[in-house]
Amino acid sequence: MTSVLFRGLQIRPLCIYPFSLLTKKAGVLYCTSNNLHTQSVTTQDKPKSQSKVVARNHNKTLDKLLTDYEAIIGIETHVQLSTVTKAFCGCDYNYGSEPNTNICPVCMGLPGALPVLNSKVIECAVKLGLALNCKLSLNSKFDRKQYFYPDLPKGYQISQFDIPIATSGYIDLDLPLEYGGGHRKFGITRVHMEEDAGKLLHTDGGSHSQVDLNRAGVPLLEIVSEPDMRSGIEAAEYGAELQRLVRYLGVSNGNMQEGSLRCDVNISVRPRGQAEFGTKVEIKNLNSFSAISRAIDYEITRQVQLHNQGLGDQIVQETRLWEDGAQKTVTMRKKEGLADYRYFPEPDLPEVTLTKEYIEDIRGSLPEIPELKRRRYEQMGLSMQDVLFLANDVHVAEFFDATLSKGADMKLAANWIMGDVAAYMKNEKVSINEIKLTPDELAELIDSIKTGTISGKIGKEILFELIAKGGTVKGLIKEKNLVQITNPAEIEQMIDKVLSENPKQVEQYRGGKTKLQGFFAGQVMKESKGKANPGVLNKILLEKLNAKS
């Protein structure tokens, strides 16, 4: 067997499924193949990602620093598509599969293997382009982006360069109330299709790394924003809105912890009033929206302080990493330029041609996107706090809409979902799709309380049973004999009993301690096993307590 030394990388013979193992020896990086069953490596734990921006105090120090400077922020977001197979071959991709088990000669770029475009990738790209208000290219093409890295088996990435599938769009979002609220609109430069690279698994000791090529060839959409953001909060909320959008469209699960949505931010600062941008720095390794916000704030502070010290020339175009433990950015490598990638048209793939009929068919199939849903909820009369909560998760929004379609009161439905239902989901760590409660039964529960069939307290008991075990509202009311007592005579008998058993408290009430009314009401509810109608109860109770002895 021969071995070839290429740029310090020694590759030993073709083996599709086992790990490739990179080791350092005498200052040279070597790559060898070891059997999966005989090689064991402990990888570093990855920090858990978060789906929402974490509320934090406003950075007054940063505000002071930015009195004389302005931050310019743009984001490149990679979205992994939820297709059954990869972009250019028939391999499945399942997150968490055994390393190097979902690969073939095509996604490994072996000699003689030719790519064939997955049509679902085009459909996803058109959906996202339309949802981002982009101009679609009826004719676009693929290009080869050349660079060498151990997890890029072909030595180049199939991407789109000068003619992407979508350009010149924008996205609308609403900032959470804790960040001042308000509407924001950010430009989208382009959306293009490309394939993913593999993944390197680094060991704690740093003696070697393993290569998992399962992800090589997985379809991605890259969304490049205009440099329209000015703070870490705006950038983080932009990323969160993109996540909502791809989930609403069904083109990706958007899970940051799985690498299905990855954001690289570009930051520069300039003196206020200056037209030219400052030197751009890219930050990678951002695995949560809160990390995006914190990394940007740190980098803005770093660059402004260098400017203030007369060291602005030390800001160079480079790629930096965010170290979450140290809460700082560190240099990774100098940034490549376009010339370094040596783009040229992909010779093995034809041009992508779209018809206007195809685009309109997809436009007609688009669901209501987050921005439109928020505006509809606002027009219905919901508060912005309610709107942001309900529209944040596509499944919660669908549940809410389905409940309203059954005739439920809008505000009551929102309150139940945002209150008790949300609390249960948070405590049990489940999604709304995993609970037993259905929109039909929530609507029935709300109606039963509103019409006085059951009390609100009993409604809560029924709700938790419905969430955990399922069933019907009518069935549980009948089974547990929970129908609310509304007969005034029956309630009056209970009140008389409670008052006769508590003469001392009655005397205290009539002596001025009117807060004891709650005590008496509680005792009557206890006597009725929670079934007494609160309105009837309190009316008769007050009449009895305030009557002259």
XYZ file of C-alpha atoms in Angstrom:
549
model
C 0.000 0.000 0.000
C 1.307 3.437 -0.906
C 0.824 6.545 1.142
C 0.767 10.128 -0.107
C 2.027 13.153 1.827
C 0.007 16.260 0.939
C 0.368 19.523 2.855
C 1.502 17.647 5.937
C -1.382 15.191 5.764
C -0.613 11.496 5.316
C -3.562 9.541 3.974
C -3.543 5.790 4.146
C -5.715 3.689 2.131
C -9.153 3.885 1.071
C -11.590 2.752 3.687
C -15.059 4.218 3.463
C -16.656 3.400 6.779
C -14.030 3.482 9.568
C -12.860 6.617 11.325
C -10.004 8.593 9.857
C -7.578 9.392 12.663
C -5.399 12.513 12.656
C -2.289 12.373 14.840
C 0.565 14.757 15.527
C 4.055 13.329 15.159
C 7.324 15.270 14.992
C 5.460 18.459 14.153
C 3.643 16.923 11.169
C -0.081 16.096 11.055
C -0.719 12.540 9.921
C -4.016 10.919 8.874
C -4.455 7.164 9.191
C -7.417 4.809 9.082
C -8.354 2.786 12.155
C -11.185 0.335 12.615
C -14.238 1.816 14.319
C -14.448 -1.037 16.823
C -10.833 -0.805 17.945
C -10.478 2.940 18.274
C -11.995 4.821 21.203
C -11.796 8.552 21.728
C -13.364 10.773 24.390
C -14.620 13.991 22.877
C -15.064 17.251 24.661
C -18.517 17.958 26.022
C -20.418 20.495 23.987
C -22.252 23.275 25.783
C -26.016 23.021 25.539
C -27.641 25.396 23.096
C -30.638 27.562 23.921
C -33.643 28.305 21.693
C -34.288 31.816 23.057
C -32.363 34.901 24.018
C -31.863 34.926 27.812
C -33.012 38.142 29.488
C -30.142 40.135 30.924
C -29.406 43.610 32.193
C -28.645 46.329 29.719
C -24.913 46.850 29.241
C -24.400 50.440 30.365
C -20.643 50.242 29.828
C -21.155 49.274 26.192
C -23.624 52.118 25.686
C -21.021 54.550 26.991
C -18.346 53.119 24.683
C -20.653 53.484 21.693
C -21.259 57.188 22.305
C -18.616 57.995 19.679
C -18.690 54.729 17.689
C -21.214 52.670 15.786
C -21.223 48.878 15.456
C -21.989 47.304 12.075
C -23.188 43.688 12.260
C -24.110 41.140 9.619
C -24.817 37.427 9.973
C -24.213 34.386 7.781
C -26.618 31.613 8.774
C -26.366 28.006 7.615
C -29.627 26.056 7.731
C -29.498 22.284 7.372
C -32.466 21.095 5.312
C -34.848 18.354 6.453
C -34.578 16.283 3.292
C -34.657 12.487 3.320
C -31.364 12.204 1.436
C -28.259 14.342 0.943
C -27.860 17.118 -1.615
C -26.180 15.183 -4.421
C -26.516 11.483 -3.572
C -28.961 8.960 -2.109
C -27.379 8.705 1.358
C -29.620 9.235 4.380
C -28.577 11.622 7.112
C -29.696 10.856 10.633
C -28.314 12.964 13.465
C -26.508 10.788 15.991
C -25.790 7.880 13.624
C -22.612 5.869 14.133
C -19.718 7.787 12.527
C -19.071 7.155 8.836
C -22.122 4.961 8.278
C -24.085 7.352 6.020
C -21.527 7.894 3.251
C -20.963 6.763 -0.339
C -18.497 7.436 -3.180
C -20.492 10.525 -4.296
C -20.520 12.425 -0.999
C -16.894 11.374 -0.452
C -15.931 12.710 -3.872
C -14.261 9.500 -5.047
C -12.983 9.367 -8.655
C -15.715 8.642 -11.183
C -18.594 9.427 -8.787
C -20.951 12.081 -10.184
C -23.381 14.255 -8.185
C -27.117 14.402 -8.954
C -29.071 17.309 -7.448
C -31.839 16.484 -4.970
C -34.921 18.391 -6.260
C -36.199 18.853 -2.704
C -33.258 21.189 -2.059
C -34.508 23.536 -4.797
C -38.041 23.453 -3.378
C -36.757 24.382 0.095
C -34.626 27.190 -1.336
C -37.579 28.656 -3.243
C -39.811 28.449 -0.137
C -37.281 30.269 2.020
C -36.513 32.810 -0.706
C -40.185 33.680 -1.058
C -40.704 33.857 2.723
C -37.723 36.244 2.941
C -39.235 38.491 0.247
C -36.325 37.775 -2.116
C -36.021 38.086 -5.857
C -35.651 34.547 -7.262
C -33.220 33.752 -10.076
C -34.942 31.823 -12.838
C -31.492 30.589 -13.856
C -28.779 29.888 -11.287
C -25.770 27.596 -11.145
C -23.473 25.703 -8.805
C -19.794 26.488 -8.273
C -16.802 24.805 -6.688
C -15.387 26.535 -3.633
C -11.832 25.249 -3.216
C -10.203 24.824 0.184
C -8.342 22.096 2.007
C -9.552 20.757 5.348
C -9.550 17.207 6.736
C -13.359 17.003 6.944
C -13.836 18.115 3.301
C -13.133 14.869 1.404
C -13.341 16.305 -2.141
C -11.024 19.224 -1.446
C -13.802 21.579 -2.558
C -17.378 22.394 -1.572
C -20.249 22.546 -4.045
C -21.864 25.941 -3.458
C -23.239 28.937 -5.371
C -21.090 31.989 -6.004
C -22.036 34.750 -8.424
C -25.570 33.592 -9.317
C -27.368 32.459 -6.143
C -30.960 31.240 -6.241
C -32.354 34.213 -4.236
C -31.236 37.803 -3.614
C -32.342 41.210 -2.282
C -34.865 40.283 0.407
C -35.709 41.300 3.953
C -37.078 39.922 7.211
C -39.383 41.630 9.720
C -39.317 40.897 13.437
C -40.566 42.246 16.764
C -38.166 42.730 19.662
C -39.303 41.295 23.036
C -40.714 43.823 25.482
C -37.813 43.298 27.922
C -35.513 44.751 25.256
C -37.697 47.778 24.646
C -39.996 46.191 22.072
C -40.461 47.692 18.638
C -40.398 46.508 15.055
C -37.208 45.826 13.089
C -36.557 45.176 9.397
C -33.246 43.668 8.255
C -32.102 43.183 4.669
C -31.170 39.811 3.187
C -28.327 39.951 0.661
C -28.681 36.421 -0.696
C -29.810 32.850 -0.127
C -27.811 30.118 -1.803
C -27.677 26.317 -1.879
C -24.602 24.346 -0.893
C -23.437 21.122 0.735
C -22.071 20.657 4.240
C -18.616 19.379 5.163
C -17.925 16.539 7.603
C -17.110 16.932 11.270
C -13.880 16.758 13.258
C -13.979 15.285 16.764
C -11.106 16.611 18.865
C -9.756 14.792 21.925
C -9.060 16.440 25.250
C -5.322 15.880 25.038
C -5.067 17.263 21.512
C -2.936 14.328 20.339
C -5.288 13.394 17.521
C -8.670 14.096 15.948
C -11.235 11.858 14.318
C -13.164 12.581 11.128
C -16.856 11.733 10.803
C -18.030 12.180 7.204
C -21.728 11.455 7.815
C -22.532 15.156 7.447
C -20.526 15.566 4.204
C -22.933 16.347 1.389
C -25.885 17.240 3.640
C -27.897 20.060 1.973
C -27.625 23.573 3.392
C -29.100 26.956 2.654
C -26.850 29.867 3.518
C -28.638 33.128 4.334
C -26.429 36.230 4.234
C -27.872 39.331 5.879
C -27.179 42.935 5.043
C -25.008 44.684 7.696
C -28.140 46.235 9.195
C -27.835 45.199 12.847
C -26.344 47.482 15.470
C -26.393 45.458 18.702
C -26.014 41.945 20.038
C -29.699 41.841 20.963
C -30.805 42.707 17.426
C -28.489 40.054 15.983
C -29.681 37.384 18.406
C -33.330 38.174 17.706
C -32.622 38.067 13.960
C -31.219 34.547 14.412
C -34.211 33.508 16.524
C -36.621 34.815 13.870
C -34.828 32.837 11.157
C -35.154 29.732 13.332
C -38.896 30.359 13.711
C -39.242 30.914 9.973
C -37.545 27.687 8.841
C -39.599 25.721 11.380
C -42.848 27.317 10.179
C -41.911 26.487 6.576
C -40.931 22.930 7.512
C -37.613 23.174 5.637
C -35.482 22.514 8.755
C -35.873 21.612 12.422
C -33.598 24.579 13.236
C -32.044 22.798 16.231
C -28.818 24.606 17.105
C -27.676 21.777 19.396
C -27.642 19.437 16.379
C -25.926 21.925 14.097
C -29.090 22.340 12.006
C -28.820 26.114 12.370
C -25.410 27.769 12.688
C -24.661 31.479 12.798
C -21.388 33.257 12.006
C -21.409 36.963 12.804
C -19.381 39.721 11.155
C -18.640 42.795 13.258
C -16.883 46.068 12.658
C -16.971 49.451 14.375
C -16.551 52.923 12.934
C -16.605 56.469 14.293
C -20.097 57.923 14.199
C -20.614 59.907 11.014
C -18.045 57.912 9.014
C -19.467 56.349 5.825
C -16.810 53.660 5.323
C -17.039 50.422 7.277
C -14.297 49.448 9.702
C -12.245 46.236 9.482
C -14.572 43.228 9.633
C -14.024 40.393 12.116
C -15.935 37.102 11.878
C -16.903 35.087 14.961
C -17.628 31.366 14.767
C -18.515 28.725 17.372
C -21.756 30.414 18.435
C -24.120 27.681 19.580
C -26.960 29.695 21.125
C -28.712 33.003 20.628
C -27.542 34.263 24.003
C -23.957 33.416 22.944
C -24.460 35.498 19.789
C -25.527 38.483 21.879
C -22.695 38.138 24.404
C -19.988 37.499 21.789
C -20.999 40.550 19.780
C -21.035 42.790 22.856
C -17.562 41.541 23.821
C -16.158 42.042 20.328
C -17.620 45.539 20.013
C -16.038 46.448 23.351
C -12.669 44.992 22.265
C -12.611 46.906 18.988
C -13.755 50.220 20.484
C -11.108 50.009 23.212
C -8.399 49.388 20.584
C -9.594 52.456 18.660
C -9.578 54.561 21.827
C -6.014 53.462 22.574
C -4.867 54.420 19.076
C -4.398 50.765 18.165
C -7.088 50.495 15.500
C -4.554 49.018 13.055
C -4.411 45.916 15.288
C -7.959 45.055 14.216
C -7.374 42.727 11.274
C -9.728 40.774 9.041
C -9.761 37.411 10.758
C -11.916 34.602 12.096
C -12.271 34.417 15.859
C -13.858 31.844 18.136
C -16.174 32.487 21.071
C -15.004 30.806 24.278
C -18.137 30.491 26.367
C -16.292 29.587 29.561
C -13.963 32.581 29.389
C -16.661 34.820 27.853
C -14.291 36.199 25.222
C -13.314 35.864 21.568
C -9.913 34.484 20.527
C -8.105 34.392 17.184
C -8.673 31.246 15.111
C -7.176 32.115 11.711
C -6.713 34.937 9.269
C -9.761 35.324 7.042
C -9.593 33.931 3.518
C -10.497 36.198 0.610
C -12.534 35.315 -2.459
C -9.368 34.710 -4.457
C -8.271 32.013 -1.989
C -11.353 29.930 -2.786
C -10.695 29.913 -6.562
C -14.381 29.637 -7.464
C -15.300 28.193 -10.846
C -18.548 26.711 -12.245
C -19.274 23.122 -11.142
C -18.763 21.095 -14.358
C -20.679 18.013 -13.147
C -24.006 19.764 -12.469
C -26.346 21.509 -14.921
C -27.766 24.978 -14.446
C -30.832 25.255 -12.177
C -33.806 26.553 -14.176
C -37.048 27.643 -12.505
C -40.339 28.382 -14.238
C -42.752 31.058 -13.085
C -45.468 28.400 -12.738
C -43.247 26.363 -10.373
C -42.553 29.423 -8.232
C -46.248 30.384 -8.036
C -47.242 26.829 -7.075
C -44.806 26.964 -4.161
C -45.944 30.486 -3.229
C -49.509 29.204 -3.007
C -48.459 26.375 -0.678
C -46.629 28.572 1.841
C -48.012 28.576 5.392
C -48.648 31.734 7.392
C -45.156 32.888 8.382
C -44.343 34.221 11.900
C -44.515 37.903 10.942
C -47.976 37.542 9.376
C -49.207 35.479 12.309
C -48.053 38.131 14.801
C -49.834 40.862 12.857
C -53.044 38.778 12.729
C -52.909 38.121 16.467
C -52.377 41.835 17.097
C -55.406 42.710 14.992
C -57.447 40.207 16.999
C -56.750 42.318 20.095
C -54.076 40.270 21.862
C -51.318 42.108 23.732
C -47.812 42.041 22.270
C -46.677 39.842 25.163
C -49.346 37.281 24.240
C -48.546 37.621 20.543
C -44.827 36.961 20.974
C -45.433 33.927 23.170
C -48.083 32.286 20.994
C -46.326 32.906 17.670
C -42.878 31.866 18.900
C -43.485 28.120 18.404
C -45.297 26.960 15.264
C -46.925 24.046 17.115
C -48.191 26.263 19.942
C -49.602 28.680 17.356
C -51.332 25.819 15.521
C -52.802 24.548 18.822
C -54.070 28.039 19.677
C -55.606 28.543 16.220
C -57.265 25.117 16.355
C -58.740 25.932 19.788
C -60.199 29.195 18.443
C -61.653 27.364 15.450
C -63.779 25.358 17.914
C -65.377 28.552 19.188
C -63.249 29.151 22.297
C -62.939 32.626 23.779
C -59.699 34.115 22.407
C -58.327 35.639 25.609
C -59.272 32.672 27.778
C -57.654 30.252 25.313
C -54.471 32.355 25.314
C -54.428 32.482 29.119
C -54.842 28.723 29.540
C -52.137 27.927 26.960
C -49.679 30.535 28.283
C -50.399 29.657 31.910
C -51.181 26.145 33.080
C -50.434 24.354 29.785
C -47.066 26.107 29.353
C -46.160 25.470 33.005
C -46.866 21.748 32.609
C -44.777 21.543 29.416
C -41.877 23.333 31.088
C -41.956 21.140 34.210
C -42.267 17.893 32.253
C -39.931 19.053 29.451
C -42.396 18.127 26.708
C -43.724 19.936 23.646
C -47.365 20.766 23.032
C -47.490 17.914 20.510
C -46.580 15.449 23.257
C -49.370 16.246 25.722
C -52.718 14.411 25.673
C -54.851 17.572 25.694
C -56.449 18.391 22.330
C -57.664 21.791 21.050
C -61.230 20.411 20.977
C -61.169 19.544 24.674
C -59.535 22.831 25.693
C -62.319 24.664 23.864
C -64.894 22.449 25.631
C -63.249 23.115 29.007
C -63.316 26.891 28.468
C -66.980 26.728 27.459
C -67.877 24.597 30.499
C -66.339 27.179 32.839
C -67.840 30.133 30.970
C -71.375 28.687 31.083
C -71.058 27.805 34.761
C -71.147 24.012 34.328
C -67.944 23.768 36.358
C -65.913 26.229 38.406
C -62.489 27.527 37.431
C -60.908 25.513 40.240
C -62.464 22.282 38.996
C -61.474 23.317 35.486
C -57.822 23.290 36.535
C -58.165 19.805 37.991
C -59.751 18.561 34.786
C -57.111 20.313 32.671
C -54.185 18.527 34.312
C -55.963 15.188 33.923
C -56.590 15.915 30.251
C -52.952 16.946 29.695
C -51.489 13.886 31.415
C -54.009 11.153 30.603
C -56.353 12.456 27.937
C -60.095 11.878 27.866
C -62.999 14.271 27.423
C -64.283 17.147 29.524
C -67.852 15.830 29.557
C -66.661 12.340 30.429
C -64.571 13.534 33.402
C -67.345 15.813 34.703
C -69.786 12.906 34.653
C -67.319 10.339 35.997
C -66.241 12.500 38.962
C -69.612 14.206 39.515
C -68.058 17.647 39.113
C -71.053 19.634 37.876
C -71.092 23.031 39.579
C -73.741 23.674 42.238
C -75.766 26.725 41.244
C -78.920 26.144 43.292
C -79.087 29.098 45.771
C -80.985 27.085 48.366
C -78.378 24.311 48.389
C -75.524 26.801 48.669
C -77.376 28.728 51.416
C -77.602 25.550 53.519
C -73.812 25.116 53.279
C -73.234 28.756 54.239
C -75.516 28.475 57.273
C -73.604 25.402 58.397
C -70.213 27.118 58.077
C -71.394 30.245 59.921
C -72.910 28.237 62.758
C -69.629 26.295 63.162
C -67.546 29.505 63.315
C -69.408 31.992 65.590
C -66.187 33.630 66.798
C -65.097 34.472 63.239
C -68.588 35.781 62.443
C -68.364 38.155 65.418
C -64.883 39.304 64.327
C -66.127 39.956 60.784
C -69.026 42.047 62.069
C -66.570 43.830 64.319
C -64.631 45.109 61.290
C -62.353 42.229 60.162
C -63.984 42.023 56.717
C -61.020 40.090 55.278
C -62.532 37.028 56.965
C -64.939 36.832 54.043
C -62.259 34.839 52.190
C -62.045 32.411 55.099
C -65.800 31.754 55.020
C -65.837 31.404 51.215
C -63.012 28.877 51.439
C -64.869 26.848 54.068
C -68.013 26.769 51.934
C -66.024 25.679 48.872
C -64.454 22.958 50.969
C -67.924 21.867 52.143
C -69.091 21.743 48.497
C -65.926 19.938 47.379
C -65.164 22.887 45.120
C -68.461 22.673 43.251
C -70.281 25.747 44.597
C -70.719 28.545 42.069
C -68.427 31.372 43.330
C -70.757 34.160 42.232
C -73.837 32.725 43.930
C -71.775 31.756 46.982
C -70.313 35.217 47.590
C -73.633 36.993 47.003
C -75.474 34.916 49.636
C -72.475 34.916 51.994
C -72.251 38.721 52.052
C -75.985 39.012 52.647
C -75.701 36.631 55.611
C -72.599 38.250 57.119
C -73.909 41.796 56.781
C -77.393 40.982 58.104
C -78.212 42.401 61.546
C -77.947 39.752 64.211
